[in-house]
XYZ file of N, CA and C in Angstrom:
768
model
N 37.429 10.032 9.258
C 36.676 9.298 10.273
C 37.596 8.777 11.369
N 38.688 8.397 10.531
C 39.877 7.708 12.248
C 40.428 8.917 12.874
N 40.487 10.275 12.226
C 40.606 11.283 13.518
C 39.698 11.710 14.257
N 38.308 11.759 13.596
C 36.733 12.129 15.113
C 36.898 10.299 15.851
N 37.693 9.645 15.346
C 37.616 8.386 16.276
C 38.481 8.267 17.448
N 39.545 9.397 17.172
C 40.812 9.331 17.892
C 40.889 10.289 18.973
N 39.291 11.332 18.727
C 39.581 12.179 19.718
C 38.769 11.683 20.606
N 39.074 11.618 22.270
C 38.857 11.442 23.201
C 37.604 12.010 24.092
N 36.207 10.673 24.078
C 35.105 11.286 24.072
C 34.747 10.824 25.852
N 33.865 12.443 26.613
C 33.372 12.239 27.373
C 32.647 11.265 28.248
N 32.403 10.723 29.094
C 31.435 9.852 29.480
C 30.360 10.288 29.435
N 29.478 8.828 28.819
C 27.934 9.394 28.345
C 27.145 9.668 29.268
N 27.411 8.479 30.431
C 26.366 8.993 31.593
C 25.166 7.929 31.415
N 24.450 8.075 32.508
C 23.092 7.435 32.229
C 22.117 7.551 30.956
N 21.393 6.648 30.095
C 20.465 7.305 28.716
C 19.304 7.109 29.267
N 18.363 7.495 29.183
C 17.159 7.898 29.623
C 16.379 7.432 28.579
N 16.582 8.330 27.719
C 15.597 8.021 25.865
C 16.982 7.647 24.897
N 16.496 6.425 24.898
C 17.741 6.027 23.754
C 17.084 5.897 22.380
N 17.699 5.867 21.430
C 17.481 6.250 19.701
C 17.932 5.113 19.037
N 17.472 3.771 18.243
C 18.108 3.546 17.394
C 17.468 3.298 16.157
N 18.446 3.494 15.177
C 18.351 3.802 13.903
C 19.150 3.122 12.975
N 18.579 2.782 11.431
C 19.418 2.038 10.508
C 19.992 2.981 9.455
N 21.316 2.707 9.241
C 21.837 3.399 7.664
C 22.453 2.406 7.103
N 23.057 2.944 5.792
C 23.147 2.301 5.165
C 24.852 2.169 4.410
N 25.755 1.332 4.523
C 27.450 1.058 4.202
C 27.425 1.404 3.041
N 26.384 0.301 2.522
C 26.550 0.283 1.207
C 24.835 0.198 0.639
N 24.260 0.729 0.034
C 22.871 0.754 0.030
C 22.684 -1.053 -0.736
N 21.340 -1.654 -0.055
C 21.259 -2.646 -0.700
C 22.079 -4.064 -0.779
N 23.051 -3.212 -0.074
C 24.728 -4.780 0.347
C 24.450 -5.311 1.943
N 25.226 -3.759 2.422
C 25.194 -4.034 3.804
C 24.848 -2.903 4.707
N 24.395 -2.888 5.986
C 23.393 -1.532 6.447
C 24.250 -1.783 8.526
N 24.497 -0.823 8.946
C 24.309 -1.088 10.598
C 24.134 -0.056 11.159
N 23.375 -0.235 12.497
C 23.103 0.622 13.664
C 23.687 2.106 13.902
N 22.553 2.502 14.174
C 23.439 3.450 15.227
C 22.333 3.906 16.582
N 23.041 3.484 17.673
C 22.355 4.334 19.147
C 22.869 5.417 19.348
N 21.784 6.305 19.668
C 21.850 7.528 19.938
C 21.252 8.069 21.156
N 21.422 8.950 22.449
C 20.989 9.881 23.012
C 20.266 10.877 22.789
N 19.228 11.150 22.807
C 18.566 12.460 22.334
C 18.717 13.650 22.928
N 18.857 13.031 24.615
C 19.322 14.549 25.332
C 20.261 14.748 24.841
N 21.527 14.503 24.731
C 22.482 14.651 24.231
C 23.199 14.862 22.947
N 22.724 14.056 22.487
C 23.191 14.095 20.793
C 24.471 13.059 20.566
N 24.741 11.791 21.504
C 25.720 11.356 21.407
C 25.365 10.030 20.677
N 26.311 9.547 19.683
C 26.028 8.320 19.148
C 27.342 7.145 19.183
N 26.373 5.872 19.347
C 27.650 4.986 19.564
C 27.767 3.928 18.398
N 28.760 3.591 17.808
C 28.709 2.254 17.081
C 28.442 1.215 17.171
N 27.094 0.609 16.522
C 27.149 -0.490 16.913
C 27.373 -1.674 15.746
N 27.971 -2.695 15.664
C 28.236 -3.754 14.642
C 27.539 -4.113 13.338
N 27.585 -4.106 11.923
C 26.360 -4.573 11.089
C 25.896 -5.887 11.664
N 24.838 -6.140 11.368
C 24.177 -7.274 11.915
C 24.434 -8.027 10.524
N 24.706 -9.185 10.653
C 24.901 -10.375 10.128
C 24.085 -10.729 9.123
N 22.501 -10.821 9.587
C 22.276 -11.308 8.822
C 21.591 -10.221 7.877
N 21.827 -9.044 7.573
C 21.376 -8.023 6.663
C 22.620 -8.017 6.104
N 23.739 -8.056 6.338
C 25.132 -7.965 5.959
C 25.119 -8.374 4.501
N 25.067 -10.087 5.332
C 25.075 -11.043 4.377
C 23.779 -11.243 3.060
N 23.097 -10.479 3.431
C 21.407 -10.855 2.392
C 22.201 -10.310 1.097
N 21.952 -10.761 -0.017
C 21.978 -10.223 -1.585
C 21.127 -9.023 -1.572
N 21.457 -8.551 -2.588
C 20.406 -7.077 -2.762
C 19.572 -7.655 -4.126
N 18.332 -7.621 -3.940
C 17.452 -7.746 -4.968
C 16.327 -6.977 -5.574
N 16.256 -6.396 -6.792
C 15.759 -5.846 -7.237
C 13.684 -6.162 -7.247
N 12.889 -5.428 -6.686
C 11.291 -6.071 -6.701
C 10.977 -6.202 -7.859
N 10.732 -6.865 -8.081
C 9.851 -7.157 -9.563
C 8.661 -7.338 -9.670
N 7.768 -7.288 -10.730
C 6.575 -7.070 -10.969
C 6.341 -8.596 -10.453
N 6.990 -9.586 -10.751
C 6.573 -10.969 -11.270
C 7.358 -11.878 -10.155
N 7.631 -11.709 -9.137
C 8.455 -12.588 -8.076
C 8.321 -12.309 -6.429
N 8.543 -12.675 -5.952
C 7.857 -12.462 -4.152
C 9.428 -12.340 -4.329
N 9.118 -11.046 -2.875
C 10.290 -10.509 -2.428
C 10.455 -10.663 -1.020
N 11.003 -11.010 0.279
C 10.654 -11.141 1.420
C 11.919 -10.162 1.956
N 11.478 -9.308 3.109
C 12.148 -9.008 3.841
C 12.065 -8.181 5.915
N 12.507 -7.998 6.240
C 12.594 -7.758 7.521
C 10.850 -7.466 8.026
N 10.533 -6.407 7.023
C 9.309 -5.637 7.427
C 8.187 -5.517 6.533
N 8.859 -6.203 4.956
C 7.955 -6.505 4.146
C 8.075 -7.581 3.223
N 6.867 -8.227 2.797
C 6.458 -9.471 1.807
C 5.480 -9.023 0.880
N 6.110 -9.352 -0.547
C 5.033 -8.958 -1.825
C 4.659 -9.784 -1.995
N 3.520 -10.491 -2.432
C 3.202 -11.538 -2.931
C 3.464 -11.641 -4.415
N 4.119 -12.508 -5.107
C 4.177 -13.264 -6.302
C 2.878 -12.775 -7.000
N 3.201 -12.144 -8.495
C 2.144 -12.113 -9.558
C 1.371 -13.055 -9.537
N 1.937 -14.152 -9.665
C 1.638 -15.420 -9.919
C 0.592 -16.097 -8.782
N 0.959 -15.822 -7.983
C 0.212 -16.104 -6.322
C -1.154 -15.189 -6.323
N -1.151 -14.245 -7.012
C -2.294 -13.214 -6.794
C -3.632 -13.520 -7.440
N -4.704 -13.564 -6.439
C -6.106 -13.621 -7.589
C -6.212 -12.948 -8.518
N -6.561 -13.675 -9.531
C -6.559 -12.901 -10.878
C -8.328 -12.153 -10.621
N -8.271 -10.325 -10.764
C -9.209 -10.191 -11.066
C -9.666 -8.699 -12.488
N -11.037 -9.006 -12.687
C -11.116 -8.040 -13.181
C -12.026 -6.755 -12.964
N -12.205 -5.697 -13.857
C -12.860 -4.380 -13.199
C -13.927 -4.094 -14.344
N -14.837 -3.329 -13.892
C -15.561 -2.918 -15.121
C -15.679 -1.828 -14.219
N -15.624 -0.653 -14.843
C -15.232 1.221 -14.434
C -17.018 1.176 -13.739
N -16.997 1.437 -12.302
C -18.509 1.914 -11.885
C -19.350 0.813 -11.637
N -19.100 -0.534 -11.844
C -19.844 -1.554 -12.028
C -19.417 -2.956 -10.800
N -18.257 -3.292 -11.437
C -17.608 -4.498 -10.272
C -16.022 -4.067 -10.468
N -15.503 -4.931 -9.212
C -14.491 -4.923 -8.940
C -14.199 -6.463 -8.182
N -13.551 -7.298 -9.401
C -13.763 -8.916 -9.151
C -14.857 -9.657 -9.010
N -14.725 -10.429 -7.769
C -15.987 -10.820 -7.670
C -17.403 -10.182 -6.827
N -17.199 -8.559 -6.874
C -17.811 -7.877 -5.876
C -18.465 -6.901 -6.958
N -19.800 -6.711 -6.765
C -20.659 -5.476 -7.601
C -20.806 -4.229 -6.738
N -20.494 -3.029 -7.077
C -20.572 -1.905 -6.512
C -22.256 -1.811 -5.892
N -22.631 -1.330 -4.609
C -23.714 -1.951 -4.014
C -24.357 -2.886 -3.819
N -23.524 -3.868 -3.712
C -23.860 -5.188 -2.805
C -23.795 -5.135 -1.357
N -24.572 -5.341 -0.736
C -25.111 -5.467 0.858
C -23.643 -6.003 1.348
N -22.766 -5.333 2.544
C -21.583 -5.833 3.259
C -21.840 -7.150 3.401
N -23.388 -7.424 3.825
C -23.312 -9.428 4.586
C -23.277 -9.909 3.461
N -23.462 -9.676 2.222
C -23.627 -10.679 0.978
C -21.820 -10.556 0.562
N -21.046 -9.412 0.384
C -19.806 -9.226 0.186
C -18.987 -9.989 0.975
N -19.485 -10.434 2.141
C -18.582 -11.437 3.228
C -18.621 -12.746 2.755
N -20.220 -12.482 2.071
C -20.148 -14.203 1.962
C -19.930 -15.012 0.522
N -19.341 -13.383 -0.439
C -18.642 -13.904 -1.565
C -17.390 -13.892 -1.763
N -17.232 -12.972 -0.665
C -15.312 -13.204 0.045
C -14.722 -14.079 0.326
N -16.032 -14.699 1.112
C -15.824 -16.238 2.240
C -15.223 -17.743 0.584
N -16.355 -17.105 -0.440
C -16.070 -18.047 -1.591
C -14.695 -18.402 -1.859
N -13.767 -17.071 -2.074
C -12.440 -17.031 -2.480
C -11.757 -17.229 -1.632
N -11.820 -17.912 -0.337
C -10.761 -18.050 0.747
C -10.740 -17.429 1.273
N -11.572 -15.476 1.952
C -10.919 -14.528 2.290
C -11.593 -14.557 3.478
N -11.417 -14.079 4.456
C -11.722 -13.717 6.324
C -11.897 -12.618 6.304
N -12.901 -12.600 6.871
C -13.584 -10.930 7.071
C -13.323 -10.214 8.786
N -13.153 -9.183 8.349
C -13.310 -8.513 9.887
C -13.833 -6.671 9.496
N -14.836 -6.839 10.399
C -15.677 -5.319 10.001
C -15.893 -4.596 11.314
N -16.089 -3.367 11.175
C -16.256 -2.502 12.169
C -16.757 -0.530 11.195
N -17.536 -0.269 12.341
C -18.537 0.937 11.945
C -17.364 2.049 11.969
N -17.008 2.824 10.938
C -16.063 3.954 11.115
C -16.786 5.173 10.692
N -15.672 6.350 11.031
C -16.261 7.532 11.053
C -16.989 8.003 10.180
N -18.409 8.427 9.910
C -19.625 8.468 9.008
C -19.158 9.607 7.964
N -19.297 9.297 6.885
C -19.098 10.225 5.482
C -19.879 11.230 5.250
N -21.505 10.855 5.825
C -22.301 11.678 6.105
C -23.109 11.385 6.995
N -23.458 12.498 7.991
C -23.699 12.317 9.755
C -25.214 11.640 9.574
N -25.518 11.049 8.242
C -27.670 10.409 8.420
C -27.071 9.320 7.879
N -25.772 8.738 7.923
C -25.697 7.348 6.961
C -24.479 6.936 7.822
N -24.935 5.621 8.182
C -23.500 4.724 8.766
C -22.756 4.067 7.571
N -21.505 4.208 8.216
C -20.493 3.592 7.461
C -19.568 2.509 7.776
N -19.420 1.584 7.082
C -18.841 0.494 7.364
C -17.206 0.429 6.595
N -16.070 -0.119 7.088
C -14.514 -0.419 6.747
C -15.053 -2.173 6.936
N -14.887 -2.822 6.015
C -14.486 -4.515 5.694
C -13.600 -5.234 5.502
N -12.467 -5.128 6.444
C -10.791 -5.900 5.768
C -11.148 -7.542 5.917
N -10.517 -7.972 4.560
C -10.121 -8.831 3.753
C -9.025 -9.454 3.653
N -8.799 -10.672 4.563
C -7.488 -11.421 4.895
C -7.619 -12.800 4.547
N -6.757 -13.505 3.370
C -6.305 -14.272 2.274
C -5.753 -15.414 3.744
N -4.560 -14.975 3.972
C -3.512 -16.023 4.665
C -2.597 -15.670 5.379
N -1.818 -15.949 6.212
C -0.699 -15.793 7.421
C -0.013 -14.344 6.520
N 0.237 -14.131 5.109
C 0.792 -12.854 4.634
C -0.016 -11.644 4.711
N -1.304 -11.705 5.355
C -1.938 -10.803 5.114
C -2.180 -10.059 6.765
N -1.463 -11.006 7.882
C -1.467 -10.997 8.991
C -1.577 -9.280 9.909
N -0.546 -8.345 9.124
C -0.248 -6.900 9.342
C -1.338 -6.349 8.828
N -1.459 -6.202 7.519
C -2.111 -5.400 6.504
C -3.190 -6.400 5.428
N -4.659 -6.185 5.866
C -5.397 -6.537 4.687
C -4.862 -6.759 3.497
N -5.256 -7.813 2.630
C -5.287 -7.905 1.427
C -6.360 -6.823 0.441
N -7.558 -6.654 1.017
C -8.684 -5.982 0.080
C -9.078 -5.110 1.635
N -9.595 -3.791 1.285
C -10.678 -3.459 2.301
C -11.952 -3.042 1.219
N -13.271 -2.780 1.850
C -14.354 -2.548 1.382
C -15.107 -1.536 2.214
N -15.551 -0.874 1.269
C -16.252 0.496 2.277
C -18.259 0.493 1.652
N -18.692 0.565 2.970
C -20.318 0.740 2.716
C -20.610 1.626 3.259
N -21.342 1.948 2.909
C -23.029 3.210 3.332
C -24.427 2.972 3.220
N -25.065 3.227 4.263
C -25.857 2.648 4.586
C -27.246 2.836 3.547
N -27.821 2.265 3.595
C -29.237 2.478 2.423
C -28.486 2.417 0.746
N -27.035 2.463 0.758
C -26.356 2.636 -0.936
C -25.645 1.305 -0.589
N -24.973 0.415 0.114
C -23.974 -0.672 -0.152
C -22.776 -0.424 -0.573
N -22.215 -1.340 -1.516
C -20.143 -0.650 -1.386
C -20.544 0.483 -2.459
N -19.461 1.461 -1.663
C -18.797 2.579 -2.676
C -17.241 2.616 -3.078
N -16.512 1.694 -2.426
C -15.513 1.901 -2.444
C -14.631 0.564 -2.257
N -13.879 0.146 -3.163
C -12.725 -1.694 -2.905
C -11.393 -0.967 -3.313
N -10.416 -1.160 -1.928
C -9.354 -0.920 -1.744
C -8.258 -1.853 -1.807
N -7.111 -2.137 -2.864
C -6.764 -3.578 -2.829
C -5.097 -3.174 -2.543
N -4.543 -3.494 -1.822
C -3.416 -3.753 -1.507
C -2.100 -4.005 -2.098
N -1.246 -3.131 -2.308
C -0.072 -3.709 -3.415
C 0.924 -4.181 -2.960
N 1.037 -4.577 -1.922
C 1.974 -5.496 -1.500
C 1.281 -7.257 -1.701
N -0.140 -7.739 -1.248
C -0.872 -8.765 -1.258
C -1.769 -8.842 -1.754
N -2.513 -8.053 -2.083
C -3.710 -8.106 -2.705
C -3.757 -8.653 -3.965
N -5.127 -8.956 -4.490
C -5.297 -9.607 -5.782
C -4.660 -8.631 -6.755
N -4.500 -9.312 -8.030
C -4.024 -8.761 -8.984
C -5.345 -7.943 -9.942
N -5.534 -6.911 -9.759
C -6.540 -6.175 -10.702
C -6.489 -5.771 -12.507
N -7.022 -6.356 -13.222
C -6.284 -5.980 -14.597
C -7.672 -5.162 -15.134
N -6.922 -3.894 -15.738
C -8.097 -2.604 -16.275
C -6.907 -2.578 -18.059
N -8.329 -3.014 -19.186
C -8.078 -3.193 -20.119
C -6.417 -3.593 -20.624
N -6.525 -4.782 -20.010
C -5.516 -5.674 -20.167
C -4.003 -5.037 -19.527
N -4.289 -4.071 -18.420
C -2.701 -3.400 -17.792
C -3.387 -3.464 -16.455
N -2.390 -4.230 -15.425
C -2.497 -4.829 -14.537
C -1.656 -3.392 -13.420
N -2.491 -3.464 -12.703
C -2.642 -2.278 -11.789
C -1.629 -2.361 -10.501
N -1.824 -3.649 -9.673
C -1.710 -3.930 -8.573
C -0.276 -4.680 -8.314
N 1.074 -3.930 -7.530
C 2.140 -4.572 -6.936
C 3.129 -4.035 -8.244
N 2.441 -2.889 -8.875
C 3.415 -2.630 -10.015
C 4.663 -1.915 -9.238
N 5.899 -1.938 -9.730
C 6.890 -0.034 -9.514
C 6.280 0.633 -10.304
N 5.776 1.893 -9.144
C 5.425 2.724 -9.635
C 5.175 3.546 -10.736
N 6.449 3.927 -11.367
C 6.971 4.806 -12.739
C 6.907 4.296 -13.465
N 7.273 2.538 -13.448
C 7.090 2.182 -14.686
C 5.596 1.690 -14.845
N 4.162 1.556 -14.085
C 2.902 1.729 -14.579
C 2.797 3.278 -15.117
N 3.127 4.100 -13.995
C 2.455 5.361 -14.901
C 2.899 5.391 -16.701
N 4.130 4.950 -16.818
C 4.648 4.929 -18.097
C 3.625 3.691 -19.052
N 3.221 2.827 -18.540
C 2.675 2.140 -18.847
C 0.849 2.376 -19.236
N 0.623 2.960 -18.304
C -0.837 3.871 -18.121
C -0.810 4.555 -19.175
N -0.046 5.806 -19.275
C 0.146 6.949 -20.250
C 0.119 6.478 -21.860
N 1.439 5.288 -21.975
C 1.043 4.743 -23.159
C -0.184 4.380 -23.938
N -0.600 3.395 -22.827
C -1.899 2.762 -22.897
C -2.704 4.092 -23.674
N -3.022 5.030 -22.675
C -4.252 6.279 -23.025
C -4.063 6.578 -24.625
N -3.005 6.784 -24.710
C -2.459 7.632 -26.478
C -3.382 6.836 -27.187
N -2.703 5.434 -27.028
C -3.058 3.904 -27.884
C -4.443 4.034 -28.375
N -4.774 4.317 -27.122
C -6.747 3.698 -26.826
C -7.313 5.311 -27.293
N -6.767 6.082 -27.147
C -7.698 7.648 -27.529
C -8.553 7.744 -25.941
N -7.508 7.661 -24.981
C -8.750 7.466 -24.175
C -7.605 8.928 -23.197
N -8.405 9.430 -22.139
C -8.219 10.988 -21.272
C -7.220 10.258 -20.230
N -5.992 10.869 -20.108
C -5.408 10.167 -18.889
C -4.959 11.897 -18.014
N -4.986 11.503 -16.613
C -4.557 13.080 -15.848
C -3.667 12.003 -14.669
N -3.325 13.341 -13.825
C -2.802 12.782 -12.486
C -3.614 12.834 -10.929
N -3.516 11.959 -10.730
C -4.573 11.837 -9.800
C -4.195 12.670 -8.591
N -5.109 12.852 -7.470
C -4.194 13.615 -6.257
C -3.062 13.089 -5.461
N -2.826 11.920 -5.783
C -1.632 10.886 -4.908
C -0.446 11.423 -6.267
N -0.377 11.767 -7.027
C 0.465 12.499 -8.062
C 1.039 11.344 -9.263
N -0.097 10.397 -9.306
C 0.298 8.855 -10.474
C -0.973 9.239 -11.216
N -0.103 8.764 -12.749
C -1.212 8.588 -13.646
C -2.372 8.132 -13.891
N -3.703 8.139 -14.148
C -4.863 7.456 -14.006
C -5.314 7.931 -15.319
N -6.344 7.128 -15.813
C -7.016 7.158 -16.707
C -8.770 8.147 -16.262
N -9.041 9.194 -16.923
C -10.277 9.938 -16.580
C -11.348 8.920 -16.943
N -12.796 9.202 -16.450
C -13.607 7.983 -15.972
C -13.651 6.828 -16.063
N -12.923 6.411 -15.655
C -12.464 4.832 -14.888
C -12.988 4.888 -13.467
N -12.987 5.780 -12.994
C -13.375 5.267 -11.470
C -12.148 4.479 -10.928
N -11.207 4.818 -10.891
C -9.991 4.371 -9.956
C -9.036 5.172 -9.760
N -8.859 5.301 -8.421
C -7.504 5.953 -7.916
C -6.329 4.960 -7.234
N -5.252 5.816 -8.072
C -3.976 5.215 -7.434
C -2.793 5.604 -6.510
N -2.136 5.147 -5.842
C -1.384 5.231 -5.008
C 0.227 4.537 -4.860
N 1.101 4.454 -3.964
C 1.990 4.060 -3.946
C 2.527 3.184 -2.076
N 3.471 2.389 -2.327
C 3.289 2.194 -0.952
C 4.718 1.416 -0.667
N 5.721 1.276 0.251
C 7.323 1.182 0.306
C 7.115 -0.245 0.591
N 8.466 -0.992 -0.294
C 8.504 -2.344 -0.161
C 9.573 -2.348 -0.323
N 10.516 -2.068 0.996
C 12.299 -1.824 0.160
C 11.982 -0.740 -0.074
N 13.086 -0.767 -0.703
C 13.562 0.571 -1.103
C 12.853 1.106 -2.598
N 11.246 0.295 -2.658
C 10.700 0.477 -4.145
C 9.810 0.895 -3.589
N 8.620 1.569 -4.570
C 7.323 2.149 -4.401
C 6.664 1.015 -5.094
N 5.647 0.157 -4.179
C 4.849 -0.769 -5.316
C 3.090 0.019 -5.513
N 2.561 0.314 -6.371
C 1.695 0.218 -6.965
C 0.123 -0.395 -6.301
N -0.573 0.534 -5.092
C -1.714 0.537 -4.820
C -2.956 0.967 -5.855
N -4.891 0.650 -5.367
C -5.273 1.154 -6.691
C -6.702 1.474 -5.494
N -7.419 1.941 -5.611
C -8.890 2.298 -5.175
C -9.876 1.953 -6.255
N -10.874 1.850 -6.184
C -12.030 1.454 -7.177
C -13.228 1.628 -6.645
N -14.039 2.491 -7.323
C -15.141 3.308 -6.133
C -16.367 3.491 -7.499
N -17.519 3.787 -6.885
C -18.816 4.300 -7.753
C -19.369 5.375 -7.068
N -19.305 6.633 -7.534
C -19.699 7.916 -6.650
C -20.639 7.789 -6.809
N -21.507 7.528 -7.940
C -23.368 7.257 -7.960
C -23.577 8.951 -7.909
N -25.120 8.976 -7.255
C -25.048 10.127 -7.230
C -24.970 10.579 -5.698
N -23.568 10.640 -5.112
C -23.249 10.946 -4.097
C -22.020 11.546 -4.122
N -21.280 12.065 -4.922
C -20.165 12.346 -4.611
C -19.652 12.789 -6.465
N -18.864 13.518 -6.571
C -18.508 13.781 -8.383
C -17.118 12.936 -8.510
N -16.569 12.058 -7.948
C -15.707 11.256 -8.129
C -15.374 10.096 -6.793
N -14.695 9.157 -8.021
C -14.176 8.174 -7.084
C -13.376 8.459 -5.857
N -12.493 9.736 -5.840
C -11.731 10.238 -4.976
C -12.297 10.539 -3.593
N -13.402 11.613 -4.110
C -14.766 11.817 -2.929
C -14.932 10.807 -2.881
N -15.639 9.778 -2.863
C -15.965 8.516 -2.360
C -14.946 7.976 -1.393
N -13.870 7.948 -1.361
C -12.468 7.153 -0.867
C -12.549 7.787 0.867
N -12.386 7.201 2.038
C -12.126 7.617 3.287
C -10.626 8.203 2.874
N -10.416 8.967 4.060
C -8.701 9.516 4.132
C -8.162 8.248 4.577
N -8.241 7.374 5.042
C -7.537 6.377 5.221
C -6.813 5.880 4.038
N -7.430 5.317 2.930
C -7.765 4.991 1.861
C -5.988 6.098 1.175
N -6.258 7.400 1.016
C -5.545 8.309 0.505
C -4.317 8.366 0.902
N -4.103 7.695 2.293
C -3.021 8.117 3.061
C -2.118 6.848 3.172
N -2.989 5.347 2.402
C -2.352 4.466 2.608
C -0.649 4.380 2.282
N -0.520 3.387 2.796
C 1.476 3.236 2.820
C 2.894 4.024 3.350
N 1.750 5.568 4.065
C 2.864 6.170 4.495
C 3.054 6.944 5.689
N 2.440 5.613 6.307
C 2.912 5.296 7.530
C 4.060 4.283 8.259
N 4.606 4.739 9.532
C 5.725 4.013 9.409
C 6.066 2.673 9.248
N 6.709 1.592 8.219
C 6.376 0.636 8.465
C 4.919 0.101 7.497
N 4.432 0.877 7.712
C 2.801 0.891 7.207
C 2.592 -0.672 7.768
């Protein structure tokens, strides 16, 4: 590195589209810059920043709030405790309950509603998206969303694994897990219970009719543990069909 430092570099010139980007010294210790040119391909050094330098590296845990630059987990402990019955409820919400009645049992638990009509599932039935915001942590990203159709009510409660409530399906808690170690946890479970476990299309373990799909979503440098919870009724042959692509695609976007 001190001889590409030693050889004697061109002037850059004016930047037009400048680039910057984070790596990493030491993964988890200390991380700094780099600007870059795109016309060009030229990159310059710039200093670790201080206060990433200095941060400890900490491992996410199931059971502790983690805070950082671009993301906040909420504490196990902090999370509404709720529960599921496969096709039936999901907390304090029954699969086809009217959106205005779902607001106003949301409103019970502290939660703020904000709704809007999204793209129709099927072109004779409107459809409704319901995000679900707790407190100042939920500011970016919903805590819960809720999906309706019109003349049927919810088909679909989407809960958040960075904030969202804590969901527990026969006593194994779903929501803000690492990843690998629920599926390991899931899988066990199935043997135990004699019960069908497969992989869902997000490629994590699930339990067969449960009516829930799972997902994953970046918190750091961890994957925490998203979940879907849907009633296809007779509209759809799974919870999956039921789910918007939104829903499927959560967490991996940039930043999300």
């Amino acid at each position: 590195m001190d001889l590409l430092r030693s050889v004697p570099q061109p002037p850059v010139g004016a930047v037009r589209f400048p680039g910057v980007d984070d790596f990493a010294l030491r993964k988890g210790a200390s991380y700094a810059n780099a600007c870059s040119s795109p016309m060009t391909v030229r990159h310059r050094e710039i200093p670790v920043r201080a206060e990433i330098r200095d941060r400890p590296h900490r491992r996410v845990d199931d059971h502790e709030a983690v805070n950082t630059d671009y993301w906040a987990v909420l504490a196990d402990s902090d999370r509404e405790q709720w529960g599921f019955v496969p096709r039936r409820t999901v907390g304090p919400l029954d699969f086809g309950v009217d959106r205005h009645e779902a607001v106003t049992i949301m409103a019970g638990h502290g939660f703020v509603a904000e709704e809007c009509e999204i793209e129709r599932w099927n072109p004779q039935r409107a459809q409704w998206r319901v995000e679900f915001r707790r407190a100042e942590s939920d500011e970016h990203q919903p805590a819960v969303k809720c999906y309706f159709i019109e003349g049927v009510g919810l088909t679909c409660v989407f809960v958040d694994g960075l904030h969202g409530p804590q969901v527990t399906c026969e006593g194994i808690r779903l929501i803000g897990r690492v990843a690998w170690e629920l599926d390991a946890e899931l899988e066990a479970g199935a043997v135990e219970r004699g019960l069908s476990w497969w992989y869902c299309p997000t490629g994590y373990v699930c339990w067969a009719d449960f009516s829930f799909e799972r997902g994953a979503q970046v918190a750091g440098d961890t994957l925490l543990s998203w979940a879907s919870f849907g009633n296809p009724g007779e509209l759809a042959n799974s919870s999956w069909d039921m789910a918007p692509a939104e829903v499927r695609h959560h967490g991996w976007s940039a930043w999300n």
